[in-house]
Amino acid sequence: MNPCHTCPTLQFDGDDGAIWESCAIMRWLCVNNKGGEELYPSDPILRGKIDMVMDWRQTGMYSCIPAIAYSKYRFEITHVFNVYT
């Protein structure tokens, strides 16, 4: 169902396939369910700010996690991607 073989994945009924990536799933759930506008407002400025933070979480923050967490738990760090070089 997911060619990237990752979790989470949200599978749809019939031939609608699936979506994956946590932020895409969170957006879909908010847009398609009652009460979702409380978490993902329709106002374009507020929604843009939420999208900005969700995108930063996926790109800017996640690349720093191996350097922090691996050393904390004494895992060998074989490669750390540095987004600033």
mmCIF file of N, CA, C and O in Angstrom:
data_model
loop_
_atom_site.group_PDB
_atom_site.id
_atom_site.type_symbol
_atom_site.label_atom_id
_atom_site.label_comp_id
_atom_site.label_asym_id
_atom_site.label_seq_id
_atom_site.Cartn_x
_atom_site.Cartn_y
_atom_site.Cartn_z
ATOM 1 N N MET A 1 0.810 -1.188 0.000
ATOM 2 C CA MET A 1 0.000 0.000 0.000
ATOM 3 C C MET A 1 0.858 1.258 0.000
ATOM 4 O O MET A 1 0.444 2.276 -0.487
ATOM 5 N N ASN A 2 2.051 1.207 0.552
ATOM 6 C CA ASN A 2 2.950 2.353 0.622
ATOM 7 C C ASN A 2 4.302 1.936 0.034
ATOM 8 O O ASN A 2 5.020 1.147 0.636
ATOM 9 N N PRO A 3 4.679 2.492 -1.109
ATOM 10 C CA PRO A 3 5.937 2.083 -1.735
ATOM 11 C C PRO A 3 7.174 2.442 -0.922
ATOM 12 O O PRO A 3 8.242 1.878 -1.135
ATOM 13 N N CYS A 4 7.034 3.364 0.030
ATOM 14 C CA CYS A 4 8.166 3.727 0.892
ATOM 15 C C CYS A 4 8.287 2.800 2.094
ATOM 16 O O CYS A 4 9.257 2.869 2.835
ATOM 17 N N HIS A 5 7.290 1.951 2.303
ATOM 18 C CA HIS A 5 7.271 0.990 3.414
ATOM 19 C C HIS A 5 7.498 1.678 4.758
ATOM 20 O O HIS A 5 8.315 1.257 5.561
ATOM 21 N N THR A 6 6.760 2.772 4.978
ATOM 22 C CA THR A 6 6.904 3.516 6.221
ATOM 23 C C THR A 6 5.564 3.643 6.933
ATOM 24 O O THR A 6 4.515 3.434 6.352
ATOM 25 N N CYS A 7 5.628 3.974 8.209
ATOM 26 C CA CYS A 7 4.454 4.261 9.010
ATOM 27 C C CYS A 7 4.552 5.703 9.448
ATOM 28 O O CYS A 7 5.651 6.214 9.633
ATOM 29 N N PRO A 8 3.479 6.388 9.629
ATOM 30 C CA PRO A 8 2.115 5.916 9.454
ATOM 31 C C PRO A 8 1.692 5.945 7.994
ATOM 32 O O PRO A 8 2.257 6.677 7.182
ATOM 33 N N THR A 9 0.692 5.163 7.679
ATOM 34 C CA THR A 9 0.061 5.137 6.358
ATOM 35 C C THR A 9 -1.440 5.069 6.567
ATOM 36 O O THR A 9 -1.918 4.334 7.417
ATOM 37 N N LEU A 10 -2.165 5.870 5.806
ATOM 38 C CA LEU A 10 -3.619 5.891 5.881
ATOM 39 C C LEU A 10 -4.154 5.312 4.577
ATOM 40 O O LEU A 10 -3.965 5.891 3.512
ATOM 41 N N GLN A 11 -4.782 4.145 4.667
ATOM 42 C CA GLN A 11 -5.300 3.465 3.482
ATOM 43 C C GLN A 11 -6.774 3.805 3.299
ATOM 44 O O GLN A 11 -7.556 3.789 4.244
ATOM 45 N N PHE A 12 -7.146 4.100 2.061
ATOM 46 C CA PHE A 12 -8.527 4.430 1.729
ATOM 47 C C PHE A 12 -9.225 3.210 1.151
ATOM 48 O O PHE A 12 -8.592 2.294 0.644
ATOM 49 N N ASP A 13 -10.543 3.231 1.209
ATOM 50 C CA ASP A 13 -11.341 2.149 0.636
ATOM 51 C C ASP A 13 -11.283 2.190 -0.888
ATOM 52 O O ASP A 13 -11.034 3.233 -1.491
ATOM 53 N N GLY A 14 -11.544 1.047 -1.502
ATOM 54 C CA GLY A 14 -11.641 0.969 -2.951
ATOM 55 C C GLY A 14 -10.320 1.234 -3.644
ATOM 56 O O GLY A 14 -9.263 0.823 -3.187
ATOM 57 N N ASP A 15 -10.395 1.960 -4.742
ATOM 58 C CA ASP A 15 -9.207 2.255 -5.545
ATOM 59 C C ASP A 15 -8.563 3.594 -5.212
ATOM 60 O O ASP A 15 -7.754 4.101 -5.991
ATOM 61 N N ASP A 16 -8.918 4.165 -4.066
ATOM 62 C CA ASP A 16 -8.393 5.485 -3.714
ATOM 63 C C ASP A 16 -6.966 5.447 -3.184
ATOM 64 O O ASP A 16 -6.361 6.492 -2.962
ATOM 65 N N GLY A 17 -6.411 4.271 -2.949
ATOM 66 C CA GLY A 17 -5.015 4.159 -2.540
ATOM 67 C C GLY A 17 -4.767 4.510 -1.094
ATOM 68 O O GLY A 17 -5.560 4.182 -0.213
ATOM 69 N N ALA A 18 -3.669 5.220 -0.869
ATOM 70 C CA ALA A 18 -3.255 5.553 0.490
ATOM 71 C C ALA A 18 -2.426 6.828 0.464
ATOM 72 O O ALA A 18 -1.939 7.245 -0.579
ATOM 73 N N ILE A 19 -2.295 7.441 1.631
ATOM 74 C CA ILE A 19 -1.331 8.528 1.812
ATOM 75 C C ILE A 19 -0.452 8.169 2.992
ATOM 76 O O ILE A 19 -0.857 7.447 3.898
ATOM 77 N N TRP A 20 0.748 8.662 2.963
ATOM 78 C CA TRP A 20 1.681 8.451 4.070
ATOM 79 C C TRP A 20 2.386 9.762 4.340
ATOM 80 O O TRP A 20 2.139 10.748 3.674
ATOM 81 N N GLU A 21 3.223 9.784 5.320
ATOM 82 C CA GLU A 21 3.871 10.955 5.895
ATOM 83 C C GLU A 21 2.923 11.547 6.928
ATOM 84 O O GLU A 21 1.782 11.903 6.635
ATOM 85 N N SER A 22 3.415 11.651 8.147
ATOM 86 C CA SER A 22 2.567 12.036 9.273
ATOM 87 C C SER A 22 1.898 13.391 9.090
ATOM 88 O O SER A 22 0.721 13.547 9.427
ATOM 89 N N CYS A 23 2.594 14.376 8.554
ATOM 90 C CA CYS A 23 1.985 15.696 8.390
ATOM 91 C C CYS A 23 0.881 15.671 7.342
ATOM 92 O O CYS A 23 -0.150 16.332 7.512
ATOM 93 N N ALA A 24 1.071 14.933 6.259
ATOM 94 C CA ALA A 24 0.022 14.811 5.237
ATOM 95 C C ALA A 24 -1.215 14.144 5.828
ATOM 96 O O ALA A 24 -2.350 14.555 5.558
ATOM 97 N N ILE A 25 -1.008 13.132 6.643
ATOM 98 C CA ILE A 25 -2.128 12.438 7.274
ATOM 99 C C ILE A 25 -2.837 13.365 8.264
ATOM 100 O O ILE A 25 -4.070 13.425 8.292
ATOM 101 N N MET A 26 -2.077 14.114 9.070
ATOM 102 C CA MET A 26 -2.706 15.037 10.019
ATOM 103 C C MET A 26 -3.541 16.081 9.295
ATOM 104 O O MET A 26 -4.665 16.389 9.703
ATOM 105 N N ARG A 27 -3.001 16.633 8.190
ATOM 106 C CA ARG A 27 -3.770 17.619 7.420
ATOM 107 C C ARG A 27 -5.046 16.991 6.873
ATOM 108 O O ARG A 27 -6.118 17.589 6.938
ATOM 109 N N TRP A 28 -4.943 15.797 6.305
ATOM 110 C CA TRP A 28 -6.102 15.121 5.722
ATOM 111 C C TRP A 28 -7.174 14.874 6.782
ATOM 112 O O TRP A 28 -8.357 15.116 6.548
ATOM 113 N N LEU A 29 -6.754 14.391 7.953
ATOM 114 C CA LEU A 29 -7.709 14.115 9.021
ATOM 115 C C LEU A 29 -8.436 15.388 9.461
ATOM 116 O O LEU A 29 -9.646 15.374 9.685
ATOM 117 N N CYS A 30 -7.716 16.483 9.579
ATOM 118 C CA CYS A 30 -8.344 17.739 9.995
ATOM 119 C C CYS A 30 -9.300 18.274 8.942
ATOM 120 O O CYS A 30 -10.397 18.728 9.272
ATOM 121 N N VAL A 31 -8.912 18.227 7.686
ATOM 122 C CA VAL A 31 -9.753 18.766 6.615
ATOM 123 C C VAL A 31 -10.998 17.920 6.407
ATOM 124 O O VAL A 31 -12.052 18.431 6.033
ATOM 125 N N ASN A 32 -10.913 16.635 6.678
ATOM 126 C CA ASN A 32 -12.001 15.720 6.338
ATOM 127 C C ASN A 32 -12.821 15.223 7.523
ATOM 128 O O ASN A 32 -13.623 14.303 7.359
ATOM 129 N N ASN A 33 -12.635 15.826 8.701
ATOM 130 C CA ASN A 33 -13.397 15.381 9.865
ATOM 131 C C ASN A 33 -13.937 16.568 10.643
ATOM 132 O O ASN A 33 -13.302 17.625 10.736
ATOM 133 N N LYS A 34 -15.112 16.368 11.230
ATOM 134 C CA LYS A 34 -15.755 17.399 12.033
ATOM 135 C C LYS A 34 -14.826 17.814 13.178
ATOM 136 O O LYS A 34 -14.228 16.974 13.843
ATOM 137 N N GLY A 35 -14.714 19.110 13.375
ATOM 138 C CA GLY A 35 -13.867 19.635 14.447
ATOM 139 C C GLY A 35 -12.423 19.852 14.039
ATOM 140 O O GLY A 35 -11.645 20.402 14.801
ATOM 141 N N GLY A 36 -12.065 19.429 12.842
ATOM 142 C CA GLY A 36 -10.678 19.559 12.400
ATOM 143 C C GLY A 36 -10.203 20.984 12.246
ATOM 144 O O GLY A 36 -9.015 21.263 12.376
ATOM 145 N N GLU A 37 -11.142 21.902 12.006
ATOM 146 C CA GLU A 37 -10.745 23.301 11.828
ATOM 147 C C GLU A 37 -10.189 23.912 13.114
ATOM 148 O O GLU A 37 -9.456 24.895 13.073
ATOM 149 N N GLU A 38 -10.506 23.325 14.253
ATOM 150 C CA GLU A 38 -9.920 23.806 15.508
ATOM 151 C C GLU A 38 -8.411 23.602 15.524
ATOM 152 O O GLU A 38 -7.672 24.392 16.115
ATOM 153 N N LEU A 39 -7.935 22.539 14.888
ATOM 154 C CA LEU A 39 -6.507 22.237 14.853
ATOM 155 C C LEU A 39 -5.826 22.728 13.573
ATOM 156 O O LEU A 39 -4.625 22.991 13.575
ATOM 157 N N TYR A 40 -6.596 22.820 12.484
ATOM 158 C CA TYR A 40 -6.051 23.206 11.184
ATOM 159 C C TYR A 40 -7.043 24.176 10.546
ATOM 160 O O TYR A 40 -7.865 23.802 9.727
ATOM 161 N N PRO A 41 -6.979 25.460 10.954
ATOM 162 C CA PRO A 41 -7.989 26.434 10.557
ATOM 163 C C PRO A 41 -8.011 26.709 9.053
ATOM 164 O O PRO A 41 -7.014 26.556 8.369
ATOM 165 N N SER A 42 -9.165 27.140 8.563
ATOM 166 C CA SER A 42 -9.290 27.448 7.137
ATOM 167 C C SER A 42 -8.696 28.813 6.797
ATOM 168 O O SER A 42 -8.429 29.092 5.632
ATOM 169 N N ASP A 43 -8.474 29.665 7.781
ATOM 170 C CA ASP A 43 -7.840 30.959 7.542
ATOM 171 C C ASP A 43 -6.461 30.740 6.915
ATOM 172 O O ASP A 43 -5.624 30.032 7.486
ATOM 173 N N PRO A 44 -6.203 31.317 5.738
ATOM 174 C CA PRO A 44 -4.944 31.025 5.034
ATOM 175 C C PRO A 44 -3.683 31.455 5.775
ATOM 176 O O PRO A 44 -2.642 30.797 5.657
ATOM 177 N N ILE A 45 -3.747 32.522 6.556
ATOM 178 C CA ILE A 45 -2.567 32.966 7.317
ATOM 179 C C ILE A 45 -2.265 31.978 8.438
ATOM 180 O O ILE A 45 -1.123 31.524 8.599
ATOM 181 N N LEU A 46 -3.280 31.623 9.225
ATOM 182 C CA LEU A 46 -3.068 30.661 10.309
ATOM 183 C C LEU A 46 -2.656 29.296 9.763
ATOM 184 O O LEU A 46 -1.752 28.655 10.295
ATOM 185 N N ARG A 47 -3.305 28.853 8.700
ATOM 186 C CA ARG A 47 -2.961 27.567 8.104
ATOM 187 C C ARG A 47 -1.526 27.588 7.572
ATOM 188 O O ARG A 47 -0.782 26.629 7.733
ATOM 189 N N GLY A 48 -1.136 28.700 6.980
ATOM 190 C CA GLY A 48 0.234 28.831 6.482
ATOM 191 C C GLY A 48 1.258 28.725 7.598
ATOM 192 O O GLY A 48 2.315 28.116 7.435
ATOM 193 N N LYS A 49 0.954 29.312 8.748
ATOM 194 C CA LYS A 49 1.869 29.231 9.896
ATOM 195 C C LYS A 49 1.972 27.799 10.421
ATOM 196 O O LYS A 49 3.050 27.332 10.786
ATOM 197 N N ILE A 50 0.841 27.097 10.456
ATOM 198 C CA ILE A 50 0.860 25.692 10.874
ATOM 199 C C ILE A 50 1.662 24.858 9.881
ATOM 200 O O ILE A 50 2.494 24.039 10.270
ATOM 201 N N ASP A 51 1.428 25.079 8.584
ATOM 202 C CA ASP A 51 2.187 24.358 7.555
ATOM 203 C C ASP A 51 3.682 24.623 7.684
ATOM 204 O O ASP A 51 4.501 23.720 7.526
ATOM 205 N N MET A 52 4.047 25.864 7.976
ATOM 206 C CA MET A 52 5.448 26.233 8.128
ATOM 207 C C MET A 52 6.113 25.422 9.247
ATOM 208 O O MET A 52 7.192 24.857 9.074
ATOM 209 N N VAL A 53 5.453 25.331 10.395
ATOM 210 C CA VAL A 53 6.014 24.592 11.521
ATOM 211 C C VAL A 53 6.074 23.093 11.217
ATOM 212 O O VAL A 53 7.059 22.427 11.526
ATOM 213 N N MET A 54 5.018 22.566 10.565
ATOM 214 C CA MET A 54 5.014 21.139 10.238
ATOM 215 C C MET A 54 6.117 20.811 9.230
ATOM 216 O O MET A 54 6.777 19.769 9.344
ATOM 217 N N ASP A 55 6.346 21.696 8.261
ATOM 218 C CA ASP A 55 7.419 21.465 7.292
ATOM 219 C C ASP A 55 8.791 21.582 7.951
ATOM 220 O O ASP A 55 9.697 20.807 7.666
ATOM 221 N N TRP A 56 8.958 22.554 8.859
ATOM 222 C CA TRP A 56 10.231 22.687 9.576
ATOM 223 C C TRP A 56 10.504 21.436 10.410
ATOM 224 O O TRP A 56 11.618 20.932 10.444
ATOM 225 N N ARG A 57 9.455 20.914 11.042
ATOM 226 C CA ARG A 57 9.593 19.703 11.858
ATOM 227 C C ARG A 57 10.161 18.563 11.016
ATOM 228 O O ARG A 57 11.015 17.819 11.455
ATOM 229 N N GLN A 58 9.672 18.429 9.803
ATOM 230 C CA GLN A 58 10.095 17.330 8.936
ATOM 231 C C GLN A 58 11.489 17.547 8.346
ATOM 232 O O GLN A 58 12.177 16.595 8.056
ATOM 233 N N THR A 59 11.882 18.793 8.129
ATOM 234 C CA THR A 59 13.147 19.044 7.433
ATOM 235 C C THR A 59 14.243 19.574 8.345
ATOM 236 O O THR A 59 15.341 19.069 8.349
ATOM 237 N N GLY A 60 13.964 20.592 9.105
ATOM 238 C CA GLY A 60 14.977 21.214 9.941
ATOM 239 C C GLY A 60 15.246 20.490 11.237
ATOM 240 O O GLY A 60 16.401 20.259 11.608
ATOM 241 N N MET A 61 14.206 20.110 11.937
ATOM 242 C CA MET A 61 14.383 19.487 13.237
ATOM 243 C C MET A 61 14.835 18.028 13.122
ATOM 244 O O MET A 61 15.745 17.603 13.825
ATOM 245 N N TYR A 62 14.218 17.256 12.250
ATOM 246 C CA TYR A 62 14.510 15.828 12.180
ATOM 247 C C TYR A 62 15.951 15.528 11.808
ATOM 248 O O TYR A 62 16.497 14.527 12.226
ATOM 249 N N SER A 63 16.575 16.391 11.035
ATOM 250 C CA SER A 63 17.964 16.122 10.659
ATOM 251 C C SER A 63 18.917 16.248 11.844
ATOM 252 O O SER A 63 20.033 15.737 11.808
ATOM 253 N N CYS A 64 18.500 16.910 12.910
ATOM 254 C CA CYS A 64 19.337 17.072 14.109
ATOM 255 C C CYS A 64 19.168 15.932 15.105
ATOM 256 O O CYS A 64 20.005 15.756 15.999
ATOM 257 N N ILE A 65 18.124 15.155 14.995
ATOM 258 C CA ILE A 65 17.813 14.129 15.987
ATOM 259 C C ILE A 65 18.907 13.063 16.110
ATOM 260 O O ILE A 65 19.271 12.711 17.229
ATOM 261 N N PRO A 66 19.466 12.529 15.020
ATOM 262 C CA PRO A 66 20.499 11.500 15.210
ATOM 263 C C PRO A 66 21.678 11.982 16.045
ATOM 264 O O PRO A 66 22.153 11.269 16.927
ATOM 265 N N ALA A 67 22.162 13.180 15.801
ATOM 266 C CA ALA A 67 23.312 13.688 16.547
ATOM 267 C C ALA A 67 23.010 13.817 18.035
ATOM 268 O O ALA A 67 23.872 13.594 18.876
ATOM 269 N N ILE A 68 21.790 14.152 18.366
ATOM 270 C CA ILE A 68 21.411 14.326 19.767
ATOM 271 C C ILE A 68 21.072 12.982 20.409
ATOM 272 O O ILE A 68 21.650 12.583 21.418
ATOM 273 N N ALA A 69 20.137 12.261 19.815
ATOM 274 C CA ALA A 69 19.624 11.027 20.427
ATOM 275 C C ALA A 69 20.633 9.890 20.383
ATOM 276 O O ALA A 69 20.765 9.141 21.345
ATOM 277 N N TYR A 70 21.349 9.740 19.264
ATOM 278 C CA TYR A 70 22.287 8.620 19.156
ATOM 279 C C TYR A 70 23.377 8.729 20.212
ATOM 280 O O TYR A 70 23.738 7.740 20.840
ATOM 281 N N SER A 71 23.911 9.929 20.423
ATOM 282 C CA SER A 71 24.959 10.065 21.433
ATOM 283 C C SER A 71 24.390 9.863 22.832
ATOM 284 O O SER A 71 25.048 9.291 23.693
ATOM 285 N N LYS A 72 23.182 10.297 23.077
ATOM 286 C CA LYS A 72 22.542 10.132 24.385
ATOM 287 C C LYS A 72 22.392 8.660 24.750
ATOM 288 O O LYS A 72 22.618 8.263 25.883
ATOM 289 N N TYR A 73 22.012 7.856 23.760
ATOM 290 C CA TYR A 73 21.801 6.432 24.007
ATOM 291 C C TYR A 73 22.990 5.579 23.592
ATOM 292 O O TYR A 73 22.894 4.371 23.489
ATOM 293 N N ARG A 74 24.112 6.240 23.350
ATOM 294 C CA ARG A 74 25.399 5.594 23.045
ATOM 295 C C ARG A 74 25.358 4.709 21.801
ATOM 296 O O ARG A 74 26.030 3.686 21.729
ATOM 297 N N PHE A 75 24.567 5.122 20.808
ATOM 298 C CA PHE A 75 24.585 4.449 19.511
ATOM 299 C C PHE A 75 25.719 5.036 18.687
ATOM 300 O O PHE A 75 26.029 6.221 18.801
ATOM 301 N N GLU A 76 26.299 4.230 17.845
ATOM 302 C CA GLU A 76 27.352 4.713 16.968
ATOM 303 C C GLU A 76 26.741 5.627 15.910
ATOM 304 O O GLU A 76 25.729 5.308 15.292
ATOM 305 N N ILE A 77 27.355 6.773 15.724
ATOM 306 C CA ILE A 77 26.904 7.707 14.694
ATOM 307 C C ILE A 77 27.802 7.510 13.478
ATOM 308 O O ILE A 77 28.959 7.930 13.487
ATOM 309 N N THR A 78 27.260 6.872 12.452
ATOM 310 C CA THR A 78 28.058 6.629 11.255
ATOM 311 C C THR A 78 27.930 7.755 10.245
ATOM 312 O O THR A 78 28.803 7.979 9.437
ATOM 313 N N HIS A 79 26.809 8.448 10.265
ATOM 314 C CA HIS A 79 26.621 9.570 9.344
ATOM 315 C C HIS A 79 25.544 10.485 9.910
ATOM 316 O O HIS A 79 24.472 10.040 10.255
ATOM 317 N N VAL A 80 25.873 11.743 10.019
ATOM 318 C CA VAL A 80 24.899 12.732 10.447
ATOM 319 C C VAL A 80 24.814 13.771 9.343
ATOM 320 O O VAL A 80 25.803 14.386 8.973
ATOM 321 N N PHE A 81 23.628 13.939 8.797
ATOM 322 C CA PHE A 81 23.412 14.905 7.731
ATOM 323 C C PHE A 81 23.342 16.283 8.339
ATOM 324 O O PHE A 81 22.542 16.560 9.210
ATOM 325 N N ASN A 82 24.204 17.172 7.902
ATOM 326 C CA ASN A 82 24.219 18.516 8.410
ATOM 327 C C ASN A 82 23.596 19.453 7.375
ATOM 328 O O ASN A 82 24.137 19.662 6.311
ATOM 329 N N VAL A 83 22.436 20.004 7.690
ATOM 330 C CA VAL A 83 21.725 20.855 6.740
ATOM 331 C C VAL A 83 22.357 22.222 6.596
ATOM 332 O O VAL A 83 21.987 22.978 5.703
ATOM 333 N N TYR A 84 23.321 22.546 7.455
ATOM 334 C CA TYR A 84 23.905 23.882 7.422
ATOM 335 C C TYR A 84 25.211 23.953 6.655
ATOM 336 O O TYR A 84 25.812 24.995 6.577
ATOM 337 N N THR A 85 25.680 22.830 6.109
ATOM 338 C CA THR A 85 26.933 22.873 5.344
ATOM 339 C C THR A 85 26.684 22.696 3.886
ATOM 340 O O THR A 85 25.656 22.323 3.443
#
